[in-house]
Amino acid sequence: MIYIGIDNGLTGGLVALSDHPGPPIEMWPMPTRGKAKGNEVDALALWQIISKYGMTSCGFGVTVILETPGKHSPGAQALCSMWDSYGAIRGVLESRGIRHHRITPQQWQKNMLPGCAKGDTKPAALLRAKQLWPAESWLATARSTKPHEGLIDAALIAEYGRINKL
C-alpha cells in the first residue's frame, strides 16, 4: 500500500510513503496551471501523479489522505482558492474511485505535532519532518533555498495516514 498525503492549496504538495517506515518515495509540489487571473490545480497532472501507482487486483494500491480546507482565511479570495483546489482534487479522486480519507489540519497536527501551540505549526512541522526523515532537504527544486511547507505538511499527512492505517 502507498499512502499519498495531500496538502490542499496552490502552494501545497503531495508526498508518497510506503506502508513500511522509511523515506518518502516521491514528492511533488501541487501541480498548477495558469488561468485568466492566477493559477488553479491542474487536475490532469494530479491524476498522472497518482495513477503512476496503478491498479492492483484489489483496486488502486494507494490511499490518499486529503487535508480539508478550513472555513477561515486571511481573505475571501484565498478561501475561494483553497476550496476550488479541494474540489478539483476531490473530483479526481472520486471520479477515479481512489480510496481516500478527508482529515482536518487539527486532526493530523494533534497527532503529529503534539503540544504545538496554535500559530507555531510551520516551524514544528519542519522540525518533526527532519526528525522523521533526516536525509530530506524538503526543497521543491534544485534551485530552491528554503524548505517547501506544502511538501512538509503533505509528508506529515501521509505519515498520519500510515501510522493510523487509514
PDB file of C-alpha atoms in Angstrom:
ATOM      1  CA  MET A   1       0.000   0.000   0.000  1.00  0.00           C
ATOM      2  CA  ILE A   2       1.161   3.509  -0.821  1.00  0.00           C
ATOM      3  CA  TYR A   3      -0.058   6.473   1.218  1.00  0.00           C
ATOM      4  CA  ILE A   4      -0.194   9.823  -0.541  1.00  0.00           C
ATOM      5  CA  GLY A   5      -0.640  12.846   1.682  1.00  0.00           C
ATOM      6  CA  ILE A   6      -2.028  15.962   0.032  1.00  0.00           C
ATOM      7  CA  ASP A   7      -1.648  19.424   1.471  1.00  0.00           C
ATOM      8  CA  ASN A   8      -4.504  21.212  -0.224  1.00  0.00           C
ATOM      9  CA  GLY A   9      -3.919  24.504  -1.979  1.00  0.00           C
ATOM     10  CA  LEU A  10      -1.951  26.032  -4.809  1.00  0.00           C
ATOM     11  CA  THR A  11       1.250  26.072  -2.738  1.00  0.00           C
ATOM     12  CA  GLY A  12       0.531  22.643  -1.267  1.00  0.00           C
ATOM     13  CA  GLY A  13       2.102  19.375  -2.220  1.00  0.00           C
ATOM     14  CA  LEU A  14       1.837  15.610  -2.496  1.00  0.00           C
ATOM     15  CA  VAL A  15       4.097  13.074  -0.800  1.00  0.00           C
ATOM     16  CA  ALA A  16       4.015   9.300  -1.289  1.00  0.00           C
ATOM     17  CA  LEU A  17       5.064   6.972   1.528  1.00  0.00           C
ATOM     18  CA  SER A  18       5.245   3.192   1.686  1.00  0.00           C
ATOM     19  CA  ASP A  19       3.186   1.368   4.275  1.00  0.00           C
ATOM     20  CA  HIS A  20       6.531   0.475   5.897  1.00  0.00           C
ATOM     21  CA  PRO A  21       8.542   3.151   7.740  1.00  0.00           C
ATOM     22  CA  GLY A  22      11.139   4.807   5.573  1.00  0.00           C
ATOM     23  CA  PRO A  23      11.895   7.883   3.491  1.00  0.00           C
ATOM     24  CA  PRO A  24       9.342   9.361   1.114  1.00  0.00           C
ATOM     25  CA  ILE A  25       9.028   7.513  -2.189  1.00  0.00           C
ATOM     26  CA  GLU A  26       8.324  10.699  -4.138  1.00  0.00           C
ATOM     27  CA  MET A  27       7.351  14.319  -3.522  1.00  0.00           C
ATOM     28  CA  TRP A  28       5.653  16.829  -5.820  1.00  0.00           C
ATOM     29  CA  PRO A  29       4.664  20.455  -5.342  1.00  0.00           C
ATOM     30  CA  MET A  30       0.973  20.857  -6.176  1.00  0.00           C
ATOM     31  CA  PRO A  31       0.647  20.798  -9.972  1.00  0.00           C
ATOM     32  CA  THR A  32      -0.930  24.017 -11.193  1.00  0.00           C
ATOM     33  CA  ARG A  33      -1.742  25.701 -14.464  1.00  0.00           C
ATOM     34  CA  GLY A  34      -2.387  29.308 -15.361  1.00  0.00           C
ATOM     35  CA  LYS A  35      -5.850  30.706 -15.862  1.00  0.00           C
ATOM     36  CA  ALA A  36      -7.097  34.177 -16.784  1.00  0.00           C
ATOM     37  CA  LYS A  37      -6.167  35.502 -13.335  1.00  0.00           C
ATOM     38  CA  GLY A  38      -3.715  33.457 -11.279  1.00  0.00           C
ATOM     39  CA  ASN A  39      -3.422  29.673 -11.137  1.00  0.00           C
ATOM     40  CA  GLU A  40      -5.538  26.625 -10.404  1.00  0.00           C
ATOM     41  CA  VAL A  41      -4.874  22.971  -9.621  1.00  0.00           C
ATOM     42  CA  ASP A  42      -4.047  21.030 -12.780  1.00  0.00           C
ATOM     43  CA  ALA A  43      -6.398  18.063 -12.348  1.00  0.00           C
ATOM     44  CA  LEU A  44      -4.907  16.077 -15.244  1.00  0.00           C
ATOM     45  CA  ALA A  45      -1.356  16.438 -13.894  1.00  0.00           C
ATOM     46  CA  LEU A  46      -2.634  15.470 -10.439  1.00  0.00           C
ATOM     47  CA  TRP A  47      -4.224  12.329 -11.912  1.00  0.00           C
ATOM     48  CA  GLN A  48      -0.992  11.468 -13.727  1.00  0.00           C
ATOM     49  CA  ILE A  49       0.949  11.663 -10.457  1.00  0.00           C
ATOM     50  CA  ILE A  50      -1.479   9.459  -8.543  1.00  0.00           C
ATOM     51  CA  SER A  51      -2.120   6.986 -11.370  1.00  0.00           C
ATOM     52  CA  LYS A  52       1.551   6.034 -11.668  1.00  0.00           C
ATOM     53  CA  TYR A  53       0.961   3.737  -8.691  1.00  0.00           C
ATOM     54  CA  GLY A  54      -1.569   1.861 -10.814  1.00  0.00           C
ATOM     55  CA  MET A  55      -4.116  -0.801 -10.121  1.00  0.00           C
ATOM     56  CA  THR A  56      -3.755  -3.967  -8.087  1.00  0.00           C
ATOM     57  CA  SER A  57      -6.090  -6.948  -8.070  1.00  0.00           C
ATOM     58  CA  CYS A  58      -7.995  -5.216  -5.238  1.00  0.00           C
ATOM     59  CA  GLY A  59      -8.211  -1.786  -6.890  1.00  0.00           C
ATOM     60  CA  PHE A  60      -5.738   1.050  -6.586  1.00  0.00           C
ATOM     61  CA  GLY A  61      -2.757   0.257  -4.381  1.00  0.00           C
ATOM     62  CA  VAL A  62      -2.931   3.730  -2.942  1.00  0.00           C
ATOM     63  CA  THR A  63      -4.764   5.524  -0.172  1.00  0.00           C
ATOM     64  CA  VAL A  64      -4.880   9.301  -0.362  1.00  0.00           C
ATOM     65  CA  ILE A  65      -5.163  11.394   2.769  1.00  0.00           C
ATOM     66  CA  LEU A  66      -6.534  14.780   1.778  1.00  0.00           C
ATOM     67  CA  GLU A  67      -6.415  17.805   4.055  1.00  0.00           C
ATOM     68  CA  THR A  68      -9.696  19.691   4.021  1.00  0.00           C
ATOM     69  CA  PRO A  69      -9.547  23.484   3.941  1.00  0.00           C
ATOM     70  CA  GLY A  70     -10.730  25.490   6.890  1.00  0.00           C
ATOM     71  CA  LYS A  71     -13.595  27.936   6.949  1.00  0.00           C
ATOM     72  CA  HIS A  72     -11.430  30.911   7.788  1.00  0.00           C
ATOM     73  CA  SER A  73      -8.715  32.570   5.763  1.00  0.00           C
ATOM     74  CA  PRO A  74      -6.912  35.896   5.666  1.00  0.00           C
ATOM     75  CA  GLY A  75      -9.094  36.871   2.721  1.00  0.00           C
ATOM     76  CA  ALA A  76     -12.097  35.834   0.684  1.00  0.00           C
ATOM     77  CA  GLN A  77     -10.013  35.215  -2.441  1.00  0.00           C
ATOM     78  CA  ALA A  78      -7.640  32.863  -0.583  1.00  0.00           C
ATOM     79  CA  LEU A  79     -10.593  30.997   0.916  1.00  0.00           C
ATOM     80  CA  CYS A  80     -12.203  30.584  -2.514  1.00  0.00           C
ATOM     81  CA  SER A  81      -8.900  29.389  -3.976  1.00  0.00           C
ATOM     82  CA  MET A  82      -8.469  26.739  -1.258  1.00  0.00           C
ATOM     83  CA  TRP A  83     -11.984  25.382  -1.776  1.00  0.00           C
ATOM     84  CA  ASP A  84     -11.550  25.429  -5.565  1.00  0.00           C
ATOM     85  CA  SER A  85      -8.342  23.381  -5.193  1.00  0.00           C
ATOM     86  CA  TYR A  86     -10.057  20.998  -2.797  1.00  0.00           C
ATOM     87  CA  GLY A  87     -12.912  20.482  -5.266  1.00  0.00           C
ATOM     88  CA  ALA A  88     -10.530  19.722  -8.140  1.00  0.00           C
ATOM     89  CA  ILE A  89      -8.605  17.213  -6.025  1.00  0.00           C
ATOM     90  CA  ARG A  90     -11.768  15.519  -4.747  1.00  0.00           C
ATOM     91  CA  GLY A  91     -13.122  15.385  -8.278  1.00  0.00           C
ATOM     92  CA  VAL A  92     -10.055  13.462  -9.454  1.00  0.00           C
ATOM     93  CA  LEU A  93     -10.151  11.066  -6.506  1.00  0.00           C
ATOM     94  CA  GLU A  94     -13.874  10.374  -6.606  1.00  0.00           C
ATOM     95  CA  SER A  95     -14.217  10.106 -10.369  1.00  0.00           C
ATOM     96  CA  ARG A  96     -11.384   7.552 -10.486  1.00  0.00           C
ATOM     97  CA  GLY A  97     -12.576   5.548  -7.478  1.00  0.00           C
ATOM     98  CA  ILE A  98      -9.413   6.182  -5.488  1.00  0.00           C
ATOM     99  CA  ARG A  99      -9.641   5.304  -1.812  1.00  0.00           C
ATOM    100  CA  HIS A 100      -9.248   8.471   0.206  1.00  0.00           C
ATOM    101  CA  HIS A 101      -9.813   9.970   3.624  1.00  0.00           C
ATOM    102  CA  ARG A 102     -10.532  13.594   4.352  1.00  0.00           C
ATOM    103  CA  ILE A 103      -8.957  14.979   7.501  1.00  0.00           C
ATOM    104  CA  THR A 104      -8.762  18.409   9.056  1.00  0.00           C
ATOM    105  CA  PRO A 105      -5.473  20.149   9.816  1.00  0.00           C
ATOM    106  CA  GLN A 106      -6.342  19.858  13.512  1.00  0.00           C
ATOM    107  CA  GLN A 107      -6.642  16.052  13.259  1.00  0.00           C
ATOM    108  CA  TRP A 108      -3.206  15.381  11.821  1.00  0.00           C
ATOM    109  CA  GLN A 109      -1.468  18.203  13.719  1.00  0.00           C
ATOM    110  CA  LYS A 110      -2.759  16.961  17.088  1.00  0.00           C
ATOM    111  CA  ASN A 111      -1.255  13.548  16.341  1.00  0.00           C
ATOM    112  CA  MET A 112       1.927  14.549  14.505  1.00  0.00           C
ATOM    113  CA  LEU A 113       2.750  17.797  16.366  1.00  0.00           C
ATOM    114  CA  PRO A 114       1.676  17.079  19.961  1.00  0.00           C
ATOM    115  CA  GLY A 115       1.707  20.083  22.251  1.00  0.00           C
ATOM    116  CA  CYS A 116       2.253  22.548  19.416  1.00  0.00           C
ATOM    117  CA  ALA A 117       0.736  25.950  20.104  1.00  0.00           C
ATOM    118  CA  LYS A 118      -1.611  27.453  17.547  1.00  0.00           C
ATOM    119  CA  GLY A 119       0.407  29.602  15.142  1.00  0.00           C
ATOM    120  CA  ASP A 120       3.609  27.586  15.647  1.00  0.00           C
ATOM    121  CA  THR A 121       2.688  24.717  13.347  1.00  0.00           C
ATOM    122  CA  LYS A 122       5.013  25.538  10.420  1.00  0.00           C
ATOM    123  CA  PRO A 123       8.294  25.509  12.410  1.00  0.00           C
ATOM    124  CA  ALA A 124       7.068  22.500  14.417  1.00  0.00           C
ATOM    125  CA  ALA A 125       6.182  20.627  11.213  1.00  0.00           C
ATOM    126  CA  LEU A 126       9.656  21.242   9.756  1.00  0.00           C
ATOM    127  CA  LEU A 127      11.296  20.046  12.981  1.00  0.00           C
ATOM    128  CA  ARG A 128       9.116  16.908  13.064  1.00  0.00           C
ATOM    129  CA  ALA A 129       9.784  16.159   9.373  1.00  0.00           C
ATOM    130  CA  LYS A 130      13.533  16.484   9.965  1.00  0.00           C
ATOM    131  CA  GLN A 131      13.249  14.065  12.901  1.00  0.00           C
ATOM    132  CA  LEU A 132      11.342  11.501  10.840  1.00  0.00           C
ATOM    133  CA  TRP A 133      13.323  11.881   7.596  1.00  0.00           C
ATOM    134  CA  PRO A 134      16.716  13.476   8.397  1.00  0.00           C
ATOM    135  CA  ALA A 135      18.116  12.942   4.889  1.00  0.00           C
ATOM    136  CA  GLU A 136      15.377  15.004   3.195  1.00  0.00           C
ATOM    137  CA  SER A 137      16.050  18.625   2.286  1.00  0.00           C
ATOM    138  CA  TRP A 138      12.348  19.461   1.691  1.00  0.00           C
ATOM    139  CA  LEU A 139      13.325  21.692  -1.225  1.00  0.00           C
ATOM    140  CA  ALA A 140      10.821  21.776  -4.070  1.00  0.00           C
ATOM    141  CA  THR A 141      13.517  22.113  -6.755  1.00  0.00           C
ATOM    142  CA  ALA A 142      17.298  22.117  -7.003  1.00  0.00           C
ATOM    143  CA  ARG A 143      17.148  25.917  -7.179  1.00  0.00           C
ATOM    144  CA  SER A 144      15.007  26.288  -4.045  1.00  0.00           C
ATOM    145  CA  THR A 145      16.642  27.827  -0.995  1.00  0.00           C
ATOM    146  CA  LYS A 146      14.035  27.200   1.704  1.00  0.00           C
ATOM    147  CA  PRO A 147      12.004  24.119   2.619  1.00  0.00           C
ATOM    148  CA  HIS A 148       8.632  23.779   0.867  1.00  0.00           C
ATOM    149  CA  GLU A 149       5.939  23.963   3.551  1.00  0.00           C
ATOM    150  CA  GLY A 150       3.410  22.160   1.336  1.00  0.00           C
ATOM    151  CA  LEU A 151       5.719  19.157   0.928  1.00  0.00           C
ATOM    152  CA  ILE A 152       6.437  19.054   4.655  1.00  0.00           C
ATOM    153  CA  ASP A 153       2.755  19.118   5.574  1.00  0.00           C
ATOM    154  CA  ALA A 154       1.915  16.557   2.873  1.00  0.00           C
ATOM    155  CA  ALA A 155       4.581  14.192   4.247  1.00  0.00           C
ATOM    156  CA  LEU A 156       3.207  14.509   7.773  1.00  0.00           C
ATOM    157  CA  ILE A 157      -0.330  13.978   6.479  1.00  0.00           C
ATOM    158  CA  ALA A 158       0.797  10.810   4.691  1.00  0.00           C
ATOM    159  CA  GLU A 159       2.608   9.636   7.831  1.00  0.00           C
ATOM    160  CA  TYR A 160      -0.560  10.267   9.846  1.00  0.00           C
ATOM    161  CA  GLY A 161      -2.421   8.012   7.405  1.00  0.00           C
ATOM    162  CA  ARG A 162       0.291   5.364   7.550  1.00  0.00           C
ATOM    163  CA  ILE A 163       0.549   5.132  11.343  1.00  0.00           C
ATOM    164  CA  ASN A 164      -3.242   5.202  11.740  1.00  0.00           C
ATOM    165  CA  LYS A 165      -3.642   2.562   8.992  1.00  0.00           C
ATOM    166  CA  LEU A 166      -6.240   4.603   7.105  1.00  0.00           C
TER     167      LEU A 166
END
